[in-house]
XYZ file of C-alpha atoms in Angstrom:
638
model
C 0.000 0.000 0.000
C 1.445 3.335 -0.965
C 1.082 6.019 1.677
C 0.887 9.729 1.161
C 0.901 12.369 3.852
C 0.239 15.971 2.893
C 2.661 18.451 4.415
C 2.316 22.147 3.801
C 5.254 23.301 1.728
C 6.547 26.821 2.012
C 8.490 27.898 -1.008
C 10.780 30.833 -0.344
C 11.526 32.790 -3.468
C 13.096 36.236 -3.644
C 10.959 38.939 -5.168
C 12.247 40.332 -8.426
C 13.677 43.802 -8.355
C 12.065 46.504 -10.413
C 13.719 48.952 -12.752
C 12.398 52.451 -12.739
C 11.289 53.884 -16.041
C 12.254 57.439 -15.074
C 14.487 59.126 -12.533
C 13.495 60.434 -9.120
C 14.485 63.968 -9.997
C 15.610 66.175 -12.760
C 19.355 66.712 -13.180
C 19.264 70.150 -11.542
C 16.862 69.364 -8.708
C 19.565 68.415 -6.217
C 18.135 64.905 -5.725
C 14.732 66.095 -4.503
C 11.334 65.723 -6.109
C 9.621 68.996 -6.888
C 5.982 68.587 -5.799
C 4.995 71.273 -8.252
C 6.523 69.359 -11.165
C 3.668 66.952 -11.947
C 5.860 64.611 -14.007
C 8.437 64.275 -11.254
C 5.841 63.848 -8.546
C 3.757 61.390 -10.557
C 6.787 59.310 -11.545
C 7.934 59.149 -7.939
C 4.626 57.848 -6.593
C 4.278 55.347 -9.466
C 7.777 54.029 -8.790
C 7.052 53.684 -5.061
C 3.731 52.011 -5.832
C 5.450 49.528 -8.140
C 7.937 48.675 -5.383
C 5.094 48.184 -2.905
C 3.301 45.880 -5.344
C 6.423 43.717 -5.633
C 6.560 43.421 -1.854
C 2.840 42.615 -1.670
C 3.163 39.626 -4.008
C 6.374 38.290 -2.493
C 6.046 35.165 -0.299
C 4.213 36.173 2.898
C 3.986 39.715 1.485
C 1.447 42.305 2.610
C -0.330 44.920 0.438
C -0.038 47.607 3.103
C 2.741 49.631 1.472
C 1.202 49.671 -1.995
C -2.299 50.373 -0.655
C -1.070 53.321 1.408
C 0.005 55.048 -1.813
C -3.538 54.928 -3.245
C -6.516 57.194 -2.664
C -8.520 54.304 -1.103
C -6.176 52.085 0.934
C -8.946 50.196 2.739
C -10.452 48.817 -0.472
C -7.379 48.592 -2.681
C -5.258 46.502 -0.285
C -7.682 43.531 -0.168
C -8.235 43.874 -3.933
C -4.499 43.545 -4.629
C -4.331 40.597 -2.226
C -7.283 38.854 -3.886
C -5.690 39.009 -7.344
C -2.444 37.652 -5.901
C -4.334 34.725 -4.379
C -6.347 34.093 -7.544
C -3.225 33.899 -9.695
C -1.205 32.025 -7.041
C 1.659 34.375 -7.810
C 4.959 33.516 -6.184
C 6.671 36.731 -7.302
C 6.162 39.719 -9.568
C 8.225 42.321 -11.405
C 6.529 45.695 -11.930
C 8.382 48.155 -14.165
C 7.140 51.686 -14.934
C 7.398 52.425 -18.660
C 8.523 55.687 -20.217
C 7.469 59.001 -18.685
C 4.141 60.007 -17.181
C 1.511 61.454 -19.504
C 0.019 64.433 -17.700
C -3.175 66.011 -19.054
C -3.307 68.727 -16.403
C -1.478 69.625 -13.258
C -3.219 67.016 -11.094
C -3.692 63.906 -13.228
C -0.980 61.758 -14.857
C -0.911 58.236 -16.257
C 1.981 55.843 -16.729
C 2.090 52.293 -18.040
C 3.322 49.428 -15.869
C 4.913 46.324 -17.399
C 3.978 43.426 -15.117
C 5.530 39.947 -15.109
C 3.970 37.617 -12.541
C 5.373 34.150 -11.946
C 2.328 31.944 -11.457
C 3.359 29.130 -9.148
C 3.274 25.810 -10.904
C 2.542 27.261 -14.359
C 4.907 29.928 -15.625
C 5.211 33.660 -16.210
C 2.201 35.782 -17.165
C 2.910 39.212 -18.669
C 0.625 42.192 -19.111
C 0.591 45.974 -19.213
C -1.636 48.002 -16.933
C -1.965 51.735 -16.394
C -1.384 53.580 -13.139
C -3.181 56.886 -12.772
C -1.603 59.331 -10.346
C -3.835 62.067 -8.989
C -2.925 65.045 -6.841
C -4.843 65.058 -3.587
C -4.078 68.227 -1.682
C -0.312 68.492 -1.577
C 0.220 64.725 -2.083
C 0.126 62.503 -5.150
C -1.798 59.223 -4.905
C -2.457 56.274 -7.183
C -6.109 55.993 -8.176
C -7.447 52.860 -6.472
C -8.839 51.066 -9.512
C -8.876 47.385 -10.366
C -7.617 48.378 -13.816
C -4.380 49.474 -12.193
C -3.779 45.820 -11.358
C -5.114 44.322 -14.596
C -6.945 46.015 -17.490
C -10.668 45.311 -17.353
C -10.875 44.315 -13.695
C -12.808 47.426 -12.780
C -14.646 47.272 -9.479
C -16.197 43.790 -9.713
C -14.539 41.625 -12.373
C -11.970 39.058 -11.369
C -9.282 36.729 -12.700
C -9.608 32.940 -12.513
C -6.667 30.591 -12.940
C -6.856 26.915 -13.940
C -3.793 24.669 -13.838
C -3.683 21.423 -15.805
C -1.246 18.561 -15.343
C -0.293 16.297 -18.234
C -0.556 12.565 -17.651
C 2.620 11.296 -16.021
C 4.843 9.292 -18.363
C 5.532 5.635 -17.648
C 8.651 3.875 -16.464
C 9.286 1.102 -18.988
C 10.964 -2.290 -18.904
C 13.713 -3.353 -21.312
C 11.204 -4.170 -24.085
C 9.282 -0.903 -23.765
C 6.451 -2.433 -21.749
C 5.092 -0.023 -19.083
C 6.120 -0.832 -15.546
C 3.938 2.036 -14.300
C 0.731 3.611 -15.560
C -1.752 6.171 -14.277
C -4.238 4.310 -12.105
C -7.230 5.504 -10.033
C -6.509 6.210 -6.386
C -8.440 7.529 -3.399
C -6.996 10.117 -1.027
C -8.383 9.469 2.448
C -8.370 12.031 5.227
C -10.458 13.847 7.807
C -12.130 17.192 8.191
C -10.137 19.744 10.168
C -11.096 20.497 13.728
C -12.877 18.035 15.991
C -15.388 16.421 13.621
C -13.596 13.078 13.657
C -13.828 11.006 16.825
C -11.451 8.705 18.659
C -13.032 5.777 16.808
C -12.252 7.462 13.490
C -8.571 7.846 14.294
C -8.411 4.317 15.679
C -9.711 3.023 12.329
C -6.973 4.907 10.457
C -4.401 3.237 12.680
C -5.938 -0.241 12.443
C -6.876 -0.463 8.778
C -4.593 2.022 7.010
C -1.424 1.878 9.117
C -1.685 5.634 9.720
C -0.637 7.108 13.060
C -4.052 8.189 14.347
C -2.620 10.416 17.065
C -0.502 12.412 14.625
C -3.458 12.739 12.244
C -5.635 13.999 15.103
C -3.031 16.625 16.004
C -2.854 17.770 12.373
C -6.633 18.019 12.156
C -6.872 20.084 15.349
C -4.248 22.580 14.149
C -5.554 22.949 10.572
C -7.745 25.877 9.457
C -11.514 25.395 9.564
C -13.011 23.707 6.528
C -9.756 22.108 5.389
C -9.352 18.562 4.102
C -6.521 16.941 6.065
C -5.325 14.047 3.958
C -3.686 11.044 5.554
C -3.014 8.417 2.915
C -3.467 7.619 -0.760
C -4.396 4.067 -1.733
C -5.493 2.287 -4.879
C -9.180 2.619 -5.676
C -9.716 -1.146 -5.496
C -8.196 -1.238 -2.013
C -10.564 1.497 -0.862
C -13.538 -0.440 -2.233
C -12.618 -3.218 0.194
C -12.050 -0.894 3.162
C -14.939 1.509 2.568
C -17.420 -0.357 4.834
C -15.008 -0.033 7.760
C -15.200 3.777 7.545
C -18.785 4.254 6.342
C -20.277 5.247 9.715
C -17.287 7.059 11.195
C -17.664 10.854 11.537
C -15.186 13.227 9.907
C -13.884 10.889 7.203
C -13.366 12.578 3.818
C -12.182 11.134 0.518
C -11.066 12.543 -2.796
C -10.456 10.698 -6.062
C -7.450 11.071 -8.319
C -4.821 9.218 -10.316
C -1.260 8.248 -9.570
C 1.516 6.634 -11.583
C 1.719 3.135 -10.115
C 3.112 -0.315 -10.974
C 0.927 -3.382 -11.357
C 0.807 -3.924 -7.585
C 1.815 -2.003 -4.492
C 4.838 -4.291 -4.036
C 6.075 -4.727 -7.606
C 9.571 -3.277 -8.048
C 8.839 -0.858 -5.236
C 12.377 -0.179 -4.054
C 13.609 0.421 -7.621
C 10.596 1.998 -9.324
C 9.959 4.090 -6.241
C 6.936 5.700 -4.660
C 4.929 8.901 -5.027
C 3.373 11.166 -2.414
C 1.982 14.653 -2.126
C 4.889 17.089 -2.385
C 6.734 18.197 0.725
C 9.193 21.051 1.060
C 12.036 18.595 0.399
C 10.574 16.768 -2.591
C 9.292 20.027 -4.082
C 12.869 21.177 -4.561
C 13.623 18.065 -6.590
C 10.386 18.398 -8.578
C 11.418 21.655 -10.258
C 10.077 25.209 -10.526
C 6.699 24.275 -12.049
C 5.724 21.780 -9.336
C 3.048 22.604 -6.787
C 2.499 21.685 -3.161
C -0.629 19.823 -4.258
C 1.170 17.642 -6.812
C 1.899 13.951 -6.469
C 5.671 13.708 -6.954
C 8.296 10.992 -6.817
C 9.741 10.447 -3.359
C 12.015 7.429 -3.860
C 13.591 5.331 -6.592
C 13.266 6.145 -10.279
C 10.085 8.119 -9.641
C 12.230 10.549 -7.633
C 15.338 10.521 -9.832
C 13.352 11.211 -13.012
C 10.545 13.279 -11.481
C 10.829 16.202 -13.887
C 11.213 14.033 -16.997
C 8.245 11.853 -16.080
C 5.984 14.691 -14.914
C 6.453 16.940 -17.915
C 5.402 20.585 -17.692
C 1.994 21.719 -16.444
C -0.132 24.103 -18.467
C -2.680 26.650 -17.418
C -5.085 29.401 -18.327
C -6.236 32.657 -16.768
C -9.618 34.110 -17.711
C -11.111 37.508 -16.987
C -14.610 36.919 -15.579
C -17.663 39.052 -15.021
C -18.125 39.789 -11.352
C -21.919 39.443 -11.521
C -22.535 36.569 -13.953
C -19.280 34.699 -13.213
C -19.055 34.075 -16.951
C -15.750 34.320 -18.796
C -15.223 37.577 -20.635
C -12.028 36.460 -22.328
C -8.983 34.249 -21.902
C -6.073 36.501 -20.999
C -3.291 33.940 -20.544
C -2.621 30.431 -21.751
C 0.386 28.189 -21.419
C 0.414 24.785 -23.066
C 1.556 21.881 -20.933
C 4.165 19.440 -22.147
C 3.768 15.714 -21.646
C 6.469 13.860 -19.748
C 8.915 11.492 -21.404
C 9.034 7.792 -20.456
C 12.101 6.356 -18.731
C 13.227 3.064 -20.236
C 15.009 0.698 -17.881
C 16.866 -2.593 -18.287
C 14.437 -4.459 -16.020
C 12.805 -7.636 -17.280
C 9.165 -7.681 -16.140
C 8.964 -11.451 -15.866
C 12.273 -11.850 -14.032
C 11.221 -9.121 -11.604
C 8.005 -11.014 -10.897
C 9.921 -14.264 -10.456
C 12.397 -12.634 -8.066
C 9.623 -11.220 -5.898
C 7.729 -14.508 -5.883
C 10.880 -16.328 -4.796
C 11.549 -13.873 -1.960
C 7.956 -14.184 -0.778
C 8.806 -17.732 0.329
C 11.292 -16.427 2.910
C 10.353 -15.576 6.471
C 13.506 -13.488 6.873
C 14.532 -10.220 5.184
C 16.129 -11.116 1.860
C 17.244 -9.522 -1.411
C 17.784 -10.865 -4.917
C 19.528 -9.183 -7.845
C 19.823 -10.555 -11.388
C 22.011 -8.966 -14.072
C 22.881 -9.719 -17.681
C 26.480 -10.902 -17.516
C 27.340 -9.823 -21.061
C 26.190 -6.191 -20.615
C 25.940 -5.451 -16.892
C 22.292 -4.534 -17.364
C 20.139 -5.091 -14.283
C 17.297 -7.519 -15.010
C 15.643 -7.724 -11.586
C 16.131 -6.293 -8.116
C 13.821 -7.314 -5.306
C 13.607 -7.073 -1.541
C 11.345 -9.245 0.564
C 9.469 -10.911 1.980
C 7.517 -7.645 2.427
C 7.836 -4.531 0.287
C 10.188 -1.794 1.446
C 11.205 1.603 0.145
C 14.794 0.977 1.251
C 16.585 -0.810 -1.561
C 18.810 -3.237 0.366
C 19.591 -5.003 -2.901
C 21.518 -1.934 -4.118
C 22.458 -0.063 -0.960
C 23.043 -2.752 1.656
C 26.529 -2.879 3.180
C 27.024 -6.563 3.962
C 29.976 -8.807 4.716
C 29.914 -11.118 1.666
C 31.254 -14.089 3.596
C 32.436 -17.090 1.614
C 31.088 -15.740 -1.704
C 34.228 -13.596 -1.519
C 36.293 -16.744 -2.050
C 35.678 -16.313 -5.761
C 37.750 -13.133 -5.538
C 40.222 -14.776 -3.158
C 40.779 -17.599 -5.633
C 41.568 -15.046 -8.340
C 44.001 -13.302 -5.976
C 45.815 -16.569 -5.208
C 45.959 -17.481 -8.891
C 47.710 -14.172 -9.379
C 50.498 -15.504 -7.129
C 50.983 -18.655 -9.209
C 48.473 -21.084 -7.644
C 46.008 -23.009 -9.810
C 42.721 -24.780 -9.196
C 44.664 -28.010 -8.623
C 47.201 -26.517 -6.188
C 47.140 -28.443 -2.875
C 45.421 -26.731 0.052
C 44.801 -28.408 3.396
C 41.460 -28.034 5.182
C 41.848 -28.132 8.973
C 39.269 -27.550 11.702
C 40.850 -24.262 12.756
C 43.777 -22.059 11.892
C 45.509 -19.469 14.049
C 46.775 -16.194 12.603
C 48.761 -14.139 15.105
C 46.520 -15.127 18.002
C 43.216 -15.036 16.120
C 41.575 -18.438 15.594
C 39.495 -18.947 12.455
C 37.131 -21.873 11.933
C 34.900 -23.252 9.210
C 31.167 -22.571 8.885
C 28.183 -24.702 7.847
C 29.307 -27.618 9.991
C 32.151 -28.415 7.601
C 34.430 -31.103 8.991
C 38.118 -30.919 8.170
C 38.903 -33.176 5.226
C 42.664 -32.697 5.256
C 44.493 -32.716 1.935
C 42.722 -31.258 -1.071
C 42.991 -28.673 -3.846
C 41.966 -25.049 -4.187
C 39.016 -26.212 -6.290
C 37.842 -28.507 -3.524
C 38.344 -25.728 -0.970
C 35.984 -23.558 -3.000
C 33.523 -26.405 -3.567
C 33.355 -27.176 0.172
C 33.875 -23.545 1.245
C 36.767 -24.321 3.591
C 37.866 -21.155 5.374
C 41.039 -22.584 6.854
C 42.327 -23.807 3.480
C 42.176 -20.336 1.991
C 43.462 -18.561 5.096
C 46.460 -20.904 5.157
C 47.667 -19.066 2.045
C 47.419 -15.523 3.451
C 51.205 -15.217 3.510
C 51.293 -15.483 -0.299
C 49.336 -12.261 -0.727
C 50.868 -8.790 -0.521
C 49.190 -6.294 1.784
C 47.026 -4.962 -1.026
C 46.515 -8.342 -2.704
C 42.818 -8.667 -1.902
C 42.133 -5.001 -2.710
C 43.699 -5.318 -6.153
C 41.972 -8.621 -6.853
C 38.619 -7.168 -5.818
C 39.164 -4.232 -8.182
C 39.279 -6.721 -11.075
C 35.677 -7.601 -10.162
C 34.543 -3.955 -10.007
C 34.790 -3.430 -6.241
C 35.298 0.039 -4.833
C 33.751 2.107 -7.625
C 31.155 4.846 -7.497
C 28.468 3.072 -9.479
C 26.709 6.310 -10.531
C 23.413 4.592 -11.139
C 20.196 6.557 -11.559
C 19.288 5.515 -8.019
C 21.686 5.069 -5.082
C 23.830 1.925 -5.159
C 26.900 0.662 -3.307
C 29.868 -0.794 -5.176
C 31.497 -2.534 -2.226
C 34.815 -1.950 -0.488
C 37.873 -4.066 0.234
C 40.290 -1.821 2.160
C 43.956 -2.749 2.376
C 44.213 -4.749 5.636
C 45.981 -3.185 8.593
C 47.599 -6.481 9.620
C 47.729 -10.233 8.921
C 44.578 -10.926 10.928
C 42.586 -8.404 8.887
C 44.023 -9.868 5.679
C 42.969 -13.375 6.709
C 39.458 -12.124 7.506
C 39.170 -10.394 4.130
C 39.996 -13.677 2.346
C 36.747 -15.173 3.649
C 34.664 -12.017 3.173
C 34.729 -10.856 6.777
C 36.421 -8.010 8.650
C 36.258 -4.704 6.775
C 35.055 -6.199 3.478
C 31.549 -5.067 2.521
C 29.398 -5.415 -0.578
C 25.825 -4.998 -1.757
C 23.882 -7.848 -3.359
C 24.149 -5.896 -6.620
C 27.937 -5.878 -6.393
C 28.064 -9.603 -5.665
C 25.831 -10.296 -8.666
C 28.372 -8.317 -10.701
C 31.144 -10.556 -9.285
C 29.329 -13.617 -10.622
C 28.785 -11.785 -13.901
C 32.503 -11.039 -14.107
C 33.326 -14.743 -13.926
C 30.853 -15.533 -16.682
C 31.813 -12.592 -18.918
C 35.553 -12.514 -18.179
C 35.464 -8.735 -17.658
C 33.883 -6.726 -14.864
C 31.180 -4.424 -16.209
C 29.486 -1.386 -14.753
C 25.892 -2.070 -13.743
C 23.270 -0.290 -15.855
C 19.658 0.399 -14.890
C 18.746 3.228 -17.286
C 20.572 2.920 -20.630
C 22.009 6.179 -21.866
C 21.938 7.647 -18.362
C 24.003 5.192 -16.306
C 27.684 4.684 -17.207
C 28.232 1.459 -19.139
C 31.168 -0.631 -20.290
C 34.132 -2.277 -18.556
C 34.717 -1.502 -14.906
C 38.200 -3.054 -14.981
C 40.620 -4.851 -17.263
C 39.676 -8.374 -18.280
C 40.525 -11.254 -15.962
C 43.461 -13.362 -17.137
C 41.849 -16.009 -19.397
C 43.277 -18.882 -17.340
C 41.832 -17.354 -14.156
C 38.401 -16.820 -15.698
C 38.273 -20.373 -17.073
C 39.365 -21.874 -13.772
C 36.767 -19.901 -11.807
C 34.011 -21.023 -14.186
C 34.938 -24.639 -13.646
C 35.270 -24.237 -9.884
C 31.859 -22.534 -9.557
C 30.253 -25.208 -11.722
C 31.687 -28.056 -9.641
C 30.458 -26.269 -6.501
C 26.956 -26.994 -7.839
C 27.621 -30.512 -9.125
C 29.514 -31.709 -6.061
C 29.793 -28.953 -3.476
C 27.830 -26.675 -1.151
C 25.554 -25.346 -3.929
C 24.217 -28.773 -4.917
C 20.686 -27.558 -4.071
C 20.771 -26.059 -7.589
C 21.997 -29.196 -9.330
C 18.622 -29.874 -10.962
C 18.274 -26.321 -12.323
C 20.334 -26.651 -15.468
C 23.923 -25.596 -16.088
C 24.186 -23.401 -13.024
C 27.504 -22.213 -11.591
C 27.426 -20.851 -8.055
C 29.126 -20.167 -4.743
C 27.552 -20.217 -1.294
C 28.469 -17.960 1.582
C 27.828 -17.536 5.283
C 28.861 -14.306 6.979
C 28.980 -13.620 10.699
C 27.608 -10.232 11.737
C 26.818 -8.588 15.051
C 23.204 -7.451 15.467
C 21.919 -5.983 18.728
C 24.957 -7.322 20.514
C 24.472 -10.871 19.214
C 26.422 -12.733 16.560
C 24.131 -13.926 13.760
C 24.783 -15.212 10.264
C 23.657 -14.004 6.857
C 23.243 -16.597 4.120
C 24.516 -15.845 0.591
C 24.547 -17.461 -2.800
C 25.931 -15.983 -6.022
C 26.283 -17.480 -9.475
C 25.041 -17.533 -13.036
C 23.126 -19.597 -15.539
C 23.503 -18.741 -19.173
C 23.766 -14.961 -19.435
C 21.921 -14.304 -16.154
C 24.115 -13.693 -13.114
C 22.582 -13.381 -9.665
C 23.068 -12.870 -5.948
C 20.799 -13.648 -3.001
C 21.257 -12.703 0.636
C 19.077 -13.737 3.567
C 19.562 -11.720 6.729
C 19.796 -14.069 9.706
C 19.927 -17.092 7.417
C 21.587 -20.174 8.900
C 23.808 -20.610 5.856
C 23.987 -19.891 2.158
C 22.932 -23.383 1.174
C 20.051 -23.609 3.633
C 18.681 -20.038 3.450
C 19.629 -18.536 0.081
C 19.684 -21.811 -1.850
C 15.924 -22.556 -1.775
C 15.097 -18.968 -2.789
C 17.469 -19.145 -5.724
C 16.155 -22.553 -6.713
C 12.627 -21.127 -6.712
C 13.774 -18.246 -8.902
C 15.632 -20.418 -11.415
C 12.760 -22.888 -11.647
C 10.460 -20.151 -12.936
C 12.361 -19.431 -16.164
C 14.639 -21.164 -18.656
């Protein structure tokens, strides 16, 4: 269920300065206005009036200064305020034009060029006429509606209408829409005390809205205001409507919102939309309004302006008595948004989410195209979340890192058949390391067998062969440590140079200071399949593409492919043995959570051109926790 809370947004914009059309005084007047020179006096009051108008239509501005310069301040001030409110002007520039035209010694006119920025639409320009009249010894502006806009007179008014183009869709790799404009219902309450305790309790129980906070908002809102709490799909409201039918104070409003096929589908990547807040309004651009539904996370946020397009609008001059339009005085055409095409595969995304739904623990799955680096699916489960753990999670990769470690050791001259001994424990400068997943020491073996059985001690026994930066350099060959620069935030992993031998040993089994996201580990598997690390791509043409590092040595790449394949046929990833020609590596990583040591279960690998990574937070092991999820995923497609 997508939630939307309306927060009043205050947009602070500086008023535009005005440029006077004539000087304050004649060259020989010594800087003073001669009250007996009607042109000087008229120009001075018009200039001051223009400055007061600018202040009146600035954010939180008041018409007091401009009204005081007229011959009827009490009526002109509210009139100027009303036009400001009708246009929803966020700023105005008022520039006197030329010199005053004086017909006698007490009456002068001067044109005013007005440019008002209508919030959420654009700039409206017009020319009005200010009439300065001499009242006693002072000059005043005649308090006429025509001074503000020609034809306003005493009763006519301006009416603004803003129109939003339909939001463009986010597309999958084939051009199929991942999002479309669907009917929604905005649910809220009337301001004040119309809603009862039972009403707010229902919001908490059925809509997961904090009833207490909603009550406080309703109490503090102006009388007659709709205080919205949440936006849900129309079909969801049809189910919930009976629960709210007899509760006082409940209000609803229909609308549309750009949504995926379900409230959970691709949520952490596609993103969510809500009524604009002060923060999201800044991202939405100068034509967005506080009433707009804007992207708040994911691609909906990153491409808000492209997807939303540009709103249009009209302003009509209307008869004050009949309310009928006299004429259209301003029109700006809106511009439809442009779709955002992604690399996502709709079916694989569905399969990934269905697979994660089988887990009782938090889990993430990423699938990428090994030959291009394009992201095919990214899911987080078992329940939907806005936080994209699949891209942003900082996890110890555990034994999946042994793929990188094997490449590092091959760089020192070892091969898949080099002998490595698997013992129960190994001590490195006082630190004892052991094996996970209940692995019993099998003694003599090879590096390939050590990978197949995921023997920590066998790999750590070779830590002396690696230079201090050996793991860091090897990890770089798989794309670690880069700023991924995706359209949405993503973490490229980190393998810092170890501070000592103990840290180096820990990094060889994906522990210590080594961290990676599921996306990065999927790219590691893709590197083995492709032979070259690639940059991940989510939005082609926007995200950097191509190699992320030099190609792996061919012998290393070939050996790793064989070793990952035999891990499935005769090692810890045998849960996938019936799922075709799969190559994989399991992993179990120890982490500290709330003061307790728990394990996360990993599995990475590839089948055909699809590389993948799965992590299960709190999973007993890679084989037991991540394996069944991955098997479910691979079973759903060929």
